[in-house]
Amino acid sequence: MRFRGFLLGILLRCYPADFRRRHGDELKAMARDVLAEGDGSLRRLRVWAGLVLDAVTQGAALRLGTARSAMGAPGPWLVDGKQAARALLRRPGFTLLCVATLGVGIGAVTVAFSLFYSVILRPLPFPEANRLVGLWHAAPGLRPDDINQSPASYFLYRENNRVFDDLGLWDQGEVTVTGLDRPERVTRLLVTGGLLPTLGFPVRLGRAFLPEDDRPGAEATTILTHPYWLRRFGGDAGVIGRTLDLDGEPHEIIGVLHEGFLFTDPALLTPARFDRSAVMNGDFSYQIIARLGSGVSMAEAHADLERLLPRLATDYDGHLTPTMLSEAEFRPVVRTLREDYAGDREAPLWMLLGVVSGVLLIACANVGNLFLARAESRQPEMATRTAMGASGWSVIRTLLAESMLLALLAGAAGLLLAVWGLKGLVAYGPEILREIPALEVSLPVVTATLAISALSGIFFALLTFIRLTGRDLAGTLVPGFRDAGGGPGRARVRDGLVVTQVALAAVLLVGSGLMVRSFQAMRAVDPGFVAPDELITVRLSFAERTTPGAEQVALKHRAVLDALEAIPGIASAGASTSVTMDGRDSHSNIYFEAFPVTVGELPAVHRVKFIAGSYAETMGIPVVAGRTLTRSDLEDRRRAVVVSEDLALRYWGRPAEALGQRLGFEPGQWWEIVGVTGPVHDEGLHRETVPIVYFPMVGARAERDPYAQRTMTHVLRTEQPSALLPLIREAIWSVDADLPLTDLGTHAKVVRRSLGQTAFAMFLLLAAAATALLLGTVGVYSVLSYLVSQRTREIGVRMALGADRGAVGRLILSRGTALVGSGMAIGLVASATLASFAGATLFGVRTLDPLTYATVGTGLALVATAAVWLPARRAARIDPIEALRWE
Amino acid sequence: MSRGSDPTAQPLRPAVFHVLLALSKGDLHGLGIADEAETASAGALTLGPGTLYRSLAEMTACGLVAVSDHPPEGSDPRRKYYSITSEGRALLTLEAERLARVLDVARERDVLPEPA
C-alpha cells in the first residue's frame, strides 16, 4: 500500500506544479479507485500501464501547453504564434526595418563563418585527422624558416621511431603527360609507399602502392586522383592497367583514389622509388606526414625525433656532419596537419569573424532599441493583461513569440543573403577564395545561423520584458501619469546601446582606414620589375625522353627564344627557372672565394635562378653595375654569374665592389660575378627583397657535372599581349610540336595576387565600416527622435513656462553629442588597442597612424552631428500648445 | 474556448460532451464521472485521471463546470464533487441538438430506421 502511494506520488510529478497543487489529491484518489476496481495481477498491470501513459501524456501536454487542449481549443503557443504574426503584420515598417537590419548582420556573419569553417574548423578528410602531424626541421643557425625533410631522414625516422603508426614522404611537382590525345602538364604528388596508409585515404578502384612499387628499379606505376580521372578518362573503370607516359617514362595506372583527396590537389601520384643505399642526408627538399600512435603526445614525438636526429649525420652520407648539426642548432619540429593547412590564413579569418560580429552587434543594438521603443508603447496593454490575471509567464510568452518570429525571419533572410553573397564573392572576389575547396553555406553553418537568430530573439524578448516589468505596470494605466520616456533605468540601457553602436562604428572605420593605408603602401612598393601587364610568361618543359642531354635542352630553349624574339611586336625575350613572385624558390649552398668557410662551419644558402636570353632586360630589372649574361656567355659555357644588389651590398658593401669576385656551388669551382642587377621582392610586395644569384641556364657545376634546366619560364615583353598569344603558341610549337604550354598569360595576375589578400581585407573592412556607419547613424537618429517624441509634452510645458526654443534644441543637442562623444572616445581607444594585435596584417603604416584616426574622428563627428541635429531641430520647433493638448 | 465561427456547428470533443452528460444528472466526483462516461459511450471512452482532470480544469476555466458546494447526501467529504453550470447545460443542449440533426439526416437517407 505504501509502495503504491510512493509510485503514485512519482507519477504525479509528471504534471506541472500548479496543476499538481490544485488537483493532486483528486488525481491520487481517482487513481486509487481505478486500481481498486481491478483484480488479478494481469489486469492490475494493465491498469498501471494505463495510469502511467495517461500521466505522462497529459502531464507533458499541460507543461507544453500544446496545440490541442482537452477542450479542442488551440494551445497557448499556437495562439501566441498567430497573434505574433498578426502583430508583426500590423506594423510592417517596424517589422521590415528589424528584419532587414538583423538580416544583414546575420548574413554577414554567416558568410564569414562559412569561410572560417571551411578553412579552420571543417574536419580534414582523413580518419582521426587530429593524429596527423607534419615533420619539419628547424635550424636557426642556418635559416630563419623551417627546413624540410630528406629521403635519408625519411628512412631514419621510419625505421627507428617508437611513436608513429606510420609516416610517408611526399613532394609536389609537375609532370608532362603524353600518350593521350594531347600532351598536358599536371601536378604530381611524389610519394613513398607509406603516405596513403598514413593518411588513411582509401582507393576507389584498383589498388594502392605496395612496398614492391616503391623499390628502386620497380616497374613505374601511378595512381590517379578522382577529379583527374573524371576529367581525362571520363570516369572509365577500364583505366586500370593502361599506361601513361609521364615525362616520357611509361607508368602503369594501378588505381584511382576516392573523391575528396584534399591533399595539395594533384592530378596523380607516383612512388618515389628511392634507393636507400644511395640517399644523401643533405637533400632537404621533401616533406613528411606522420600519424601519431594512439595516446602519443606531441611532446613524446618530439623527444623521439630528437633522439634520432644525430644519426642523420652519422648513419648517412652527405654534406651534413655532426658538427654542423649542433652549430646550426638542428632540431625537429612537429606540427599538426591542421596547423600546416590553415597556417597563415588563420589571422585574417579571425579578424574577419571579429569584424562581422561587430556589425551584427551593432545591428542587434539597433533592433534592440527599436524593440525598447515599442515596448514603451505596449505598456498599457501589458498592464491590462496583468491586472486581469495573466501570469508573468504569459507575458513572456507573448513577447518571446513575437521576437522569436522576427528573429527567425531575419535569420532566414540572412541565410538567403549569405548564400547569394558567398556565390558572388567566390565568383568575383580575390582568387584566394577559389582555392578553398567546397566553400559553401553548409549544414553546420546553417545550424550556427539558426542558433544566432534564436539567441537574438531571446535577447530582444528579454530586453523588452525587463523594461516592462522594471516598474509598476499598473501605474501606467493612470492617464497623465505616463512616464516621459526618461526613467533612469531604461534611459541607461538605451543610451548604452547607442554608445556601443557609435563605438563599434568607430572601430570598424579606423580598421578600414588602416587597411586602406596598408594597401596604398603596398601598391607603392617597387616589385623590382616593370609593367607586369606587358609581360607574358609561359612555362615550358623538355622531357628526358624527347630531349636527352644538356646540349639538346640548351639548344631547344635557345631555339624557342629565337623564335619568340622574331615575332613582330615582341620587344625582348628571356627565360628563367623562376620569375619574380611566382612562388617557386630554389636554394643552394653558395661558397664565396673571398669568404672561405672553415671546416665544420656552414656555407651560406642563397636563392638561385638559372637564366637565358635577355631575362633582366625583359623583366625591366635595372643593371646596377657591370652587365647581364649574354648569349655568348651561354654558348661558350663561360662561368659567369650575375647577383642581385642586396646580395652585393651584404657581402661587399657596394655593388661595384662585387664585380670580379668569385663564387660557386663547390669551393674551388668558381664562377665570376660579371654584373649586379636591381633587387626584387621575390616573396611578394609585403616581404623583404631576396638576395639572388643568377646562373646561366646550362653549364657545369664541376668538370664532369654538367647541368641543364629542363623547365623554364619564358618571359616576353610586348605592348600587345592578347593579340600575340596565338603567334607565341605557333612559334613555340615550331620548335617542338609536342610541347605542352602551361601558365601562358600576363604576369600581372601574379602581382595582383600578392596585393590580393590586403585588397580583400580592405574591401571587407570598408564594407563593414560603411554598414556600421549607416546602422550607427540610424541608431543615433532613431533614439533621439524617439526621445523627442516622448518628451514632447514635457518640452511643451517647458516652453510654455518660458524656455526659449534655442535652449530646448540645445538640450537635445547636448544630450545627443554626449552620447556620440563618449561612443567615439571609447571606439577610438578600442581601435588603438585592437590595432596593436593586428600588427601583422598591416603594412607600412603605424597602428596609431594619426591621419587615419583624425579622419575617422572628424568624419564620424560630422555624420553624428547630422543625426543629432535633426531631432534637436524638431524639438525646437515644437508648438507648446499642440504639445500640451496631445494627451 | 473556441468553436470556430459558428459555435453550434463544430462538434464537441467526446470527452467534454460525456463529462457534461454525466454531470447533467447530478454532481459527481472524478471516478463517478469517468464511470458514467464509459457507460454512456458503451465502453468507447475511457478517461484516465490525467485526461479527466485536465478537461475538468479547462472546463472550469471556461465556466462550463464548477466545484460543487452542495455535494450530494452520503458522499465522501474528502472528495471534490463537480457540478454542471448553466452555461455547461446550454452547451450540452446545443451539442445534443446538433447530434440529433445529424441523426435526422441519417434517417432520411435510410441509414437508420425511423423511430417506431
Tab-separated table of N, CA, C and O in Angstrom, chain A residues 32-117:
chain	number	residue	atom	x	y	z
A	32	ARG	N	-6.381	5.605	-7.138
A	32	ARG	CA	-6.596	4.501	-6.182
A	32	ARG	C	-7.894	3.770	-6.473
A	32	ARG	O	-7.960	2.537	-6.439
A	33	ASP	N	-8.926	4.556	-6.780
A	33	ASP	CA	-10.211	3.931	-7.104
A	33	ASP	C	-10.086	3.018	-8.300
A	33	ASP	O	-10.606	1.895	-8.307
A	34	VAL	N	-9.429	3.512	-9.317
A	34	VAL	CA	-9.288	2.725	-10.535
A	34	VAL	C	-8.540	1.429	-10.245
A	34	VAL	O	-8.908	0.354	-10.715
A	35	LEU	N	-7.506	1.568	-9.472
A	35	LEU	CA	-6.723	0.377	-9.161
A	35	LEU	C	-7.524	-0.610	-8.333
A	35	LEU	O	-7.418	-1.830	-8.511
A	36	ALA	N	-8.341	-0.055	-7.439
A	36	ALA	CA	-9.114	-0.944	-6.570
A	36	ALA	C	-10.097	-1.786	-7.359
A	36	ALA	O	-10.456	-2.884	-6.962
A	37	GLU	N	-10.543	-1.251	-8.505
A	37	GLU	CA	-11.543	-1.981	-9.287
A	37	GLU	C	-10.983	-3.242	-9.889
A	37	GLU	O	-11.686	-4.196	-10.157
A	38	GLY	N	-9.731	-3.226	-10.125
A	38	GLY	CA	-9.181	-4.370	-10.838
A	38	GLY	C	-8.756	-5.471	-9.905
A	38	GLY	O	-8.309	-5.225	-8.787
A	39	ASP	N	-8.910	-6.721	-10.336
A	39	ASP	CA	-8.309	-7.807	-9.576
A	39	ASP	C	-7.585	-8.728	-10.546
A	39	ASP	O	-7.872	-8.761	-11.728
A	40	GLY	N	-6.710	-9.454	-10.034
A	40	GLY	CA	-5.850	-10.260	-10.903
A	40	GLY	C	-4.653	-9.418	-11.325
A	40	GLY	O	-4.794	-8.259	-11.701
A	41	SER	N	-3.505	-9.995	-11.226
A	41	SER	CA	-2.278	-9.205	-11.425
A	41	SER	C	-2.168	-8.697	-12.864
A	41	SER	O	-1.659	-7.620	-13.113
A	42	LEU	N	-2.655	-9.456	-13.809
A	42	LEU	CA	-2.545	-9.012	-15.198
A	42	LEU	C	-3.365	-7.741	-15.414
A	42	LEU	O	-2.920	-6.773	-16.005
A	43	ARG	N	-4.555	-7.778	-14.895
A	43	ARG	CA	-5.445	-6.636	-15.036
A	43	ARG	C	-4.855	-5.416	-14.349
A	43	ARG	O	-4.869	-4.298	-14.857
A	44	ARG	N	-4.284	-5.677	-13.175
A	44	ARG	CA	-3.714	-4.567	-12.418
A	44	ARG	C	-2.539	-3.950	-13.164
A	44	ARG	O	-2.350	-2.741	-13.186
A	45	LEU	N	-1.761	-4.824	-13.805
A	45	LEU	CA	-0.616	-4.322	-14.570
A	45	LEU	C	-1.090	-3.433	-15.707
A	45	LEU	O	-0.536	-2.372	-15.974
A	46	ARG	N	-2.175	-3.880	-16.365
A	46	ARG	CA	-2.729	-3.081	-17.457
A	46	ARG	C	-3.211	-1.748	-16.949
A	46	ARG	O	-3.031	-0.712	-17.590
A	47	VAL	N	-3.831	-1.772	-15.801
A	47	VAL	CA	-4.315	-0.509	-15.231
A	47	VAL	C	-3.148	0.415	-14.922
A	47	VAL	O	-3.177	1.620	-15.226
A	48	TRP	N	-2.112	-0.152	-14.324
A	48	TRP	CA	-0.933	0.667	-14.041
A	48	TRP	C	-0.359	1.273	-15.320
A	48	TRP	O	-0.030	2.464	-15.383
A	49	ALA	N	-0.275	0.426	-16.338
A	49	ALA	CA	0.264	0.921	-17.611
A	49	ALA	C	-0.557	2.093	-18.115
A	49	ALA	O	-0.022	3.121	-18.563
A	50	GLY	N	-1.886	1.925	-18.037
A	50	GLY	CA	-2.774	2.998	-18.463
A	50	GLY	C	-2.549	4.277	-17.671
A	50	GLY	O	-2.509	5.383	-18.230
A	51	LEU	N	-2.361	4.103	-16.340
A	51	LEU	CA	-2.161	5.277	-15.495
A	51	LEU	C	-0.869	5.997	-15.869
A	51	LEU	O	-0.819	7.235	-15.957
A	52	VAL	N	0.174	5.217	-16.091
A	52	VAL	CA	1.453	5.827	-16.444
A	52	VAL	C	1.350	6.589	-17.756
A	52	VAL	O	1.764	7.742	-17.871
A	53	LEU	N	0.756	5.936	-18.724
A	53	LEU	CA	0.619	6.587	-20.038
A	53	LEU	C	-0.184	7.870	-19.929
A	53	LEU	O	0.172	8.913	-20.486
A	54	ASP	N	-1.277	7.782	-19.199
A	54	ASP	CA	-2.151	8.928	-19.005
A	54	ASP	C	-1.389	10.073	-18.355
A	54	ASP	O	-1.445	11.223	-18.802
A	55	ALA	N	-0.642	9.739	-17.291
A	55	ALA	CA	0.073	10.782	-16.566
A	55	ALA	C	1.135	11.437	-17.448
A	55	ALA	O	1.272	12.659	-17.499
A	56	VAL	N	1.858	10.591	-18.161
A	56	VAL	CA	2.958	11.134	-18.972
A	56	VAL	C	2.422	12.035	-20.084
A	56	VAL	O	2.894	13.159	-20.275
A	57	THR	N	1.421	11.542	-20.811
A	57	THR	CA	0.954	12.339	-21.941
A	57	THR	C	0.261	13.611	-21.497
A	57	THR	O	0.531	14.693	-22.009
A	58	GLN	N	-0.629	13.485	-20.523
A	58	GLN	CA	-1.355	14.683	-20.096
A	58	GLN	C	-0.423	15.658	-19.408
A	58	GLN	O	-0.545	16.875	-19.594
A	59	GLY	N	0.495	15.120	-18.637
A	59	GLY	CA	1.439	15.996	-17.956
A	59	GLY	C	2.275	16.786	-18.955
A	59	GLY	O	2.458	18.003	-18.833
A	60	ALA	N	2.736	16.080	-19.970
A	60	ALA	CA	3.537	16.757	-20.990
A	60	ALA	C	2.714	17.814	-21.701
A	60	ALA	O	3.161	18.940	-21.928
A	61	ALA	N	1.479	17.413	-22.064
A	61	ALA	CA	0.620	18.351	-22.771
A	61	ALA	C	0.380	19.603	-21.936
A	61	ALA	O	0.414	20.725	-22.434
A	62	LEU	N	0.157	19.395	-20.639
A	62	LEU	CA	-0.073	20.546	-19.783
A	62	LEU	C	1.169	21.420	-19.698
A	62	LEU	O	1.090	22.640	-19.755
A	63	ARG	N	2.304	20.770	-19.567
A	63	ARG	CA	3.530	21.535	-19.428
A	63	ARG	C	3.841	22.339	-20.676
A	63	ARG	O	4.312	23.462	-20.618
A	64	LEU	N	3.599	21.751	-21.817
A	64	LEU	CA	3.940	22.442	-23.046
A	64	LEU	C	2.827	23.338	-23.534
A	64	LEU	O	3.041	24.125	-24.437
A	65	GLY	N	1.668	23.180	-22.977
A	65	GLY	CA	0.560	23.971	-23.492
A	65	GLY	C	0.346	23.673	-24.950
A	65	GLY	O	0.227	24.562	-25.766
A	66	THR	N	0.355	22.400	-25.314
A	66	THR	CA	0.388	22.014	-26.724
A	66	THR	C	-0.854	22.433	-27.484
A	66	THR	O	-1.847	22.832	-26.917
A	67	ALA	N	-0.697	22.257	-28.744
A	67	ALA	CA	-1.629	22.832	-29.703
A	67	ALA	C	-3.080	22.506	-29.407
A	67	ALA	O	-3.918	23.391	-29.354
A	68	ARG	N	-3.398	21.240	-29.258
A	68	ARG	CA	-4.806	20.923	-28.997
A	68	ARG	C	-4.973	20.631	-27.512
A	68	ARG	O	-4.376	19.726	-26.996
A	69	SER	N	-5.756	21.396	-26.882
A	69	SER	CA	-6.001	21.130	-25.467
A	69	SER	C	-7.139	20.105	-25.347
A	69	SER	O	-7.697	19.675	-26.337
A	70	ALA	N	-7.452	19.762	-24.127
A	70	ALA	CA	-8.537	18.806	-23.933
A	70	ALA	C	-9.858	19.347	-24.466
A	70	ALA	O	-10.761	18.606	-24.816
A	71	MET	N	-9.956	20.655	-24.524
A	71	MET	CA	-11.192	21.258	-24.974
A	71	MET	C	-11.286	21.312	-26.486
A	71	MET	O	-12.301	21.683	-27.036
A	72	GLY	N	-10.218	21.041	-27.167
A	72	GLY	CA	-10.242	21.240	-28.605
A	72	GLY	C	-9.847	22.671	-28.957
A	72	GLY	O	-9.929	23.081	-30.102
A	73	ALA	N	-9.422	23.433	-27.945
A	73	ALA	CA	-9.006	24.801	-28.267
A	73	ALA	C	-7.509	24.814	-28.585
A	73	ALA	O	-6.765	24.043	-28.022
A	74	PRO	N	-7.083	25.664	-29.461
A	74	PRO	CA	-5.647	25.719	-29.760
A	74	PRO	C	-4.882	26.155	-28.525
A	74	PRO	O	-5.335	27.007	-27.774
A	75	GLY	N	-3.752	25.530	-28.265
A	75	GLY	CA	-2.966	25.764	-27.068
A	75	GLY	C	-2.268	27.120	-27.103
A	75	GLY	O	-2.252	27.795	-28.126
A	76	PRO	N	-1.733	27.493	-25.970
A	76	PRO	CA	-1.170	28.834	-25.817
A	76	PRO	C	-0.108	29.176	-26.853
A	76	PRO	O	-0.110	30.276	-27.396
A	77	TRP	N	0.819	28.270	-27.152
A	77	TRP	CA	1.905	28.622	-28.055
A	77	TRP	C	1.401	28.921	-29.458
A	77	TRP	O	1.852	29.829	-30.122
A	78	LEU	N	0.445	28.117	-29.896
A	78	LEU	CA	-0.068	28.350	-31.236
A	78	LEU	C	-0.785	29.682	-31.308
A	78	LEU	O	-0.634	30.444	-32.264
A	79	VAL	N	-1.535	29.972	-30.253
A	79	VAL	CA	-2.231	31.258	-30.205
A	79	VAL	C	-1.213	32.387	-30.255
A	79	VAL	O	-1.336	33.332	-31.023
A	80	ASP	N	-0.186	32.249	-29.439
A	80	ASP	CA	0.830	33.296	-29.422
A	80	ASP	C	1.478	33.451	-30.783
A	80	ASP	O	1.737	34.563	-31.238
A	81	GLY	N	1.728	32.314	-31.423
A	81	GLY	CA	2.372	32.381	-32.730
A	81	GLY	C	1.512	33.169	-33.709
A	81	GLY	O	1.988	34.082	-34.381
A	82	LYS	N	0.230	32.828	-33.770
A	82	LYS	CA	-0.637	33.534	-34.713
A	82	LYS	C	-0.745	35.004	-34.344
A	82	LYS	O	-0.705	35.875	-35.204
A	83	GLN	N	-0.891	35.260	-33.034
A	83	GLN	CA	-1.002	36.648	-32.611
A	83	GLN	C	0.270	37.412	-32.928
A	83	GLN	O	0.235	38.569	-33.353
A	84	ALA	N	1.384	36.724	-32.744
A	84	ALA	CA	2.656	37.383	-33.028
A	84	ALA	C	2.722	37.755	-34.498
A	84	ALA	O	3.086	38.878	-34.853
A	85	ALA	N	2.323	36.803	-35.342
A	85	ALA	CA	2.356	37.088	-36.779
A	85	ALA	C	1.453	38.269	-37.100
A	85	ALA	O	1.827	39.173	-37.851
A	86	ARG	N	0.263	38.300	-36.498
A	86	ARG	CA	-0.661	39.404	-36.755
A	86	ARG	C	-0.072	40.713	-36.267
A	86	ARG	O	-0.143	41.734	-36.948
A	87	ALA	N	0.541	40.660	-35.073
A	87	ALA	CA	1.116	41.894	-34.515
A	87	ALA	C	2.217	42.426	-35.411
A	87	ALA	O	2.314	43.634	-35.653
A	88	LEU	N	3.036	41.524	-35.927
A	88	LEU	CA	4.121	41.978	-36.789
A	88	LEU	C	3.579	42.555	-38.090
A	88	LEU	O	4.092	43.534	-38.617
A	89	LEU	N	2.510	41.931	-38.604
A	89	LEU	CA	1.957	42.424	-39.860
A	89	LEU	C	1.285	43.776	-39.683
A	89	LEU	O	1.224	44.580	-40.603
A	90	ARG	N	0.807	44.026	-38.459
A	90	ARG	CA	0.132	45.292	-38.218
A	90	ARG	C	1.101	46.450	-38.282
A	90	ARG	O	0.714	47.577	-38.495
A	91	ARG	N	2.394	46.159	-38.031
A	91	ARG	CA	3.372	47.237	-38.054
A	91	ARG	C	4.457	46.893	-39.062
A	91	ARG	O	5.583	46.563	-38.694
A	92	PRO	N	4.103	46.972	-40.332
A	92	PRO	CA	5.039	46.494	-41.351
A	92	PRO	C	6.356	47.256	-41.363
A	92	PRO	O	7.409	46.682	-41.610
A	93	GLY	N	6.281	48.561	-41.090
A	93	GLY	CA	7.508	49.342	-41.106
A	93	GLY	C	8.496	48.838	-40.089
A	93	GLY	O	9.667	48.572	-40.386
A	94	PHE	N	8.017	48.674	-38.883
A	94	PHE	CA	8.861	48.184	-37.800
A	94	PHE	C	9.417	46.810	-38.138
A	94	PHE	O	10.623	46.556	-38.025
A	95	THR	N	8.526	45.931	-38.566
A	95	THR	CA	8.947	44.569	-38.870
A	95	THR	C	10.002	44.549	-39.961
A	95	THR	O	11.048	43.907	-39.823
A	96	LEU	N	9.746	45.259	-41.038
A	96	LEU	CA	10.676	45.267	-42.151
A	96	LEU	C	12.033	45.811	-41.736
A	96	LEU	O	13.078	45.250	-42.076
A	97	LEU	N	12.009	46.902	-40.985
A	97	LEU	CA	13.263	47.508	-40.545
A	97	LEU	C	14.070	46.528	-39.706
A	97	LEU	O	15.271	46.344	-39.902
A	98	CYS	N	13.381	45.895	-38.768
A	98	CYS	CA	14.087	44.935	-37.911
A	98	CYS	C	14.639	43.780	-38.718
A	98	CYS	O	15.796	43.394	-38.570
A	99	VAL	N	13.782	43.203	-39.575
A	99	VAL	CA	14.231	42.032	-40.341
A	99	VAL	C	15.401	42.403	-41.233
A	99	VAL	O	16.388	41.683	-41.354
A	100	ALA	N	15.291	43.573	-41.887
A	100	ALA	CA	16.366	43.984	-42.778
A	100	ALA	C	17.667	44.203	-42.018
A	100	ALA	O	18.719	43.676	-42.392
A	101	THR	N	17.584	44.984	-40.942
A	101	THR	CA	18.792	45.285	-40.172
A	101	THR	C	19.446	44.007	-39.654
A	101	THR	O	20.631	43.756	-39.859
A	102	LEU	N	18.642	43.215	-38.977
A	102	LEU	CA	19.179	41.991	-38.406
A	102	LEU	C	19.625	41.026	-39.492
A	102	LEU	O	20.653	40.349	-39.368
A	103	GLY	N	18.848	40.984	-40.579
A	103	GLY	CA	19.181	40.060	-41.658
A	103	GLY	C	20.546	40.344	-42.249
A	103	GLY	O	21.329	39.421	-42.507
A	104	VAL	N	20.842	41.614	-42.454
A	104	VAL	CA	22.157	41.967	-42.985
A	104	VAL	C	23.257	41.497	-42.045
A	104	VAL	O	24.254	40.889	-42.464
A	105	GLY	N	23.061	41.785	-40.754
A	105	GLY	CA	24.074	41.366	-39.783
A	105	GLY	C	24.262	39.859	-39.778
A	105	GLY	O	25.383	39.343	-39.817
A	106	ILE	N	23.144	39.139	-39.742
A	106	ILE	CA	23.236	37.679	-39.682
A	106	ILE	C	23.845	37.138	-40.966
A	106	ILE	O	24.675	36.215	-40.957
A	107	GLY	N	23.452	37.717	-42.108
A	107	GLY	CA	24.005	37.261	-43.379
A	107	GLY	C	25.507	37.416	-43.412
A	107	GLY	O	26.238	36.484	-43.815
A	108	ALA	N	25.997	38.572	-42.969
A	108	ALA	CA	27.438	38.805	-42.974
A	108	ALA	C	28.158	37.804	-42.086
A	108	ALA	O	29.192	37.235	-42.468
A	109	VAL	N	27.601	37.567	-40.904
A	109	VAL	CA	28.246	36.610	-40.006
A	109	VAL	C	28.241	35.218	-40.614
A	109	VAL	O	29.217	34.471	-40.492
A	110	THR	N	27.153	34.866	-41.293
A	110	THR	CA	27.085	33.535	-41.907
A	110	THR	C	28.166	33.366	-42.960
A	110	THR	O	28.835	32.333	-43.012
A	111	VAL	N	28.349	34.380	-43.803
A	111	VAL	CA	29.388	34.293	-44.827
A	111	VAL	C	30.756	34.121	-44.171
A	111	VAL	O	31.542	33.247	-44.541
A	112	ALA	N	31.021	34.967	-43.188
A	112	ALA	CA	32.326	34.889	-42.524
A	112	ALA	C	32.505	33.533	-41.876
A	112	ALA	O	33.584	32.930	-41.933
A	113	PHE	N	31.457	33.034	-41.243
A	113	PHE	CA	31.576	31.756	-40.569
A	113	PHE	C	31.771	30.626	-41.569
A	113	PHE	O	32.479	29.658	-41.296
A	114	SER	N	31.144	30.735	-42.741
A	114	SER	CA	31.358	29.709	-43.766
A	114	SER	C	32.821	29.634	-44.143
A	114	SER	O	33.404	28.553	-44.237
A	115	LEU	N	33.407	30.801	-44.366
A	115	LEU	CA	34.834	30.865	-44.689
A	115	LEU	C	35.658	30.234	-43.574
A	115	LEU	O	36.523	29.392	-43.787
A	116	PHE	N	35.343	30.687	-42.370
A	116	PHE	CA	36.071	30.235	-41.204
A	116	PHE	C	35.974	28.726	-41.067
A	116	PHE	O	36.954	28.025	-40.829
A	117	TYR	N	34.754	28.226	-41.241
A	117	TYR	CA	34.511	26.800	-41.099
A	117	TYR	C	35.276	26.016	-42.151
A	117	TYR	O	35.932	25.022	-41.851
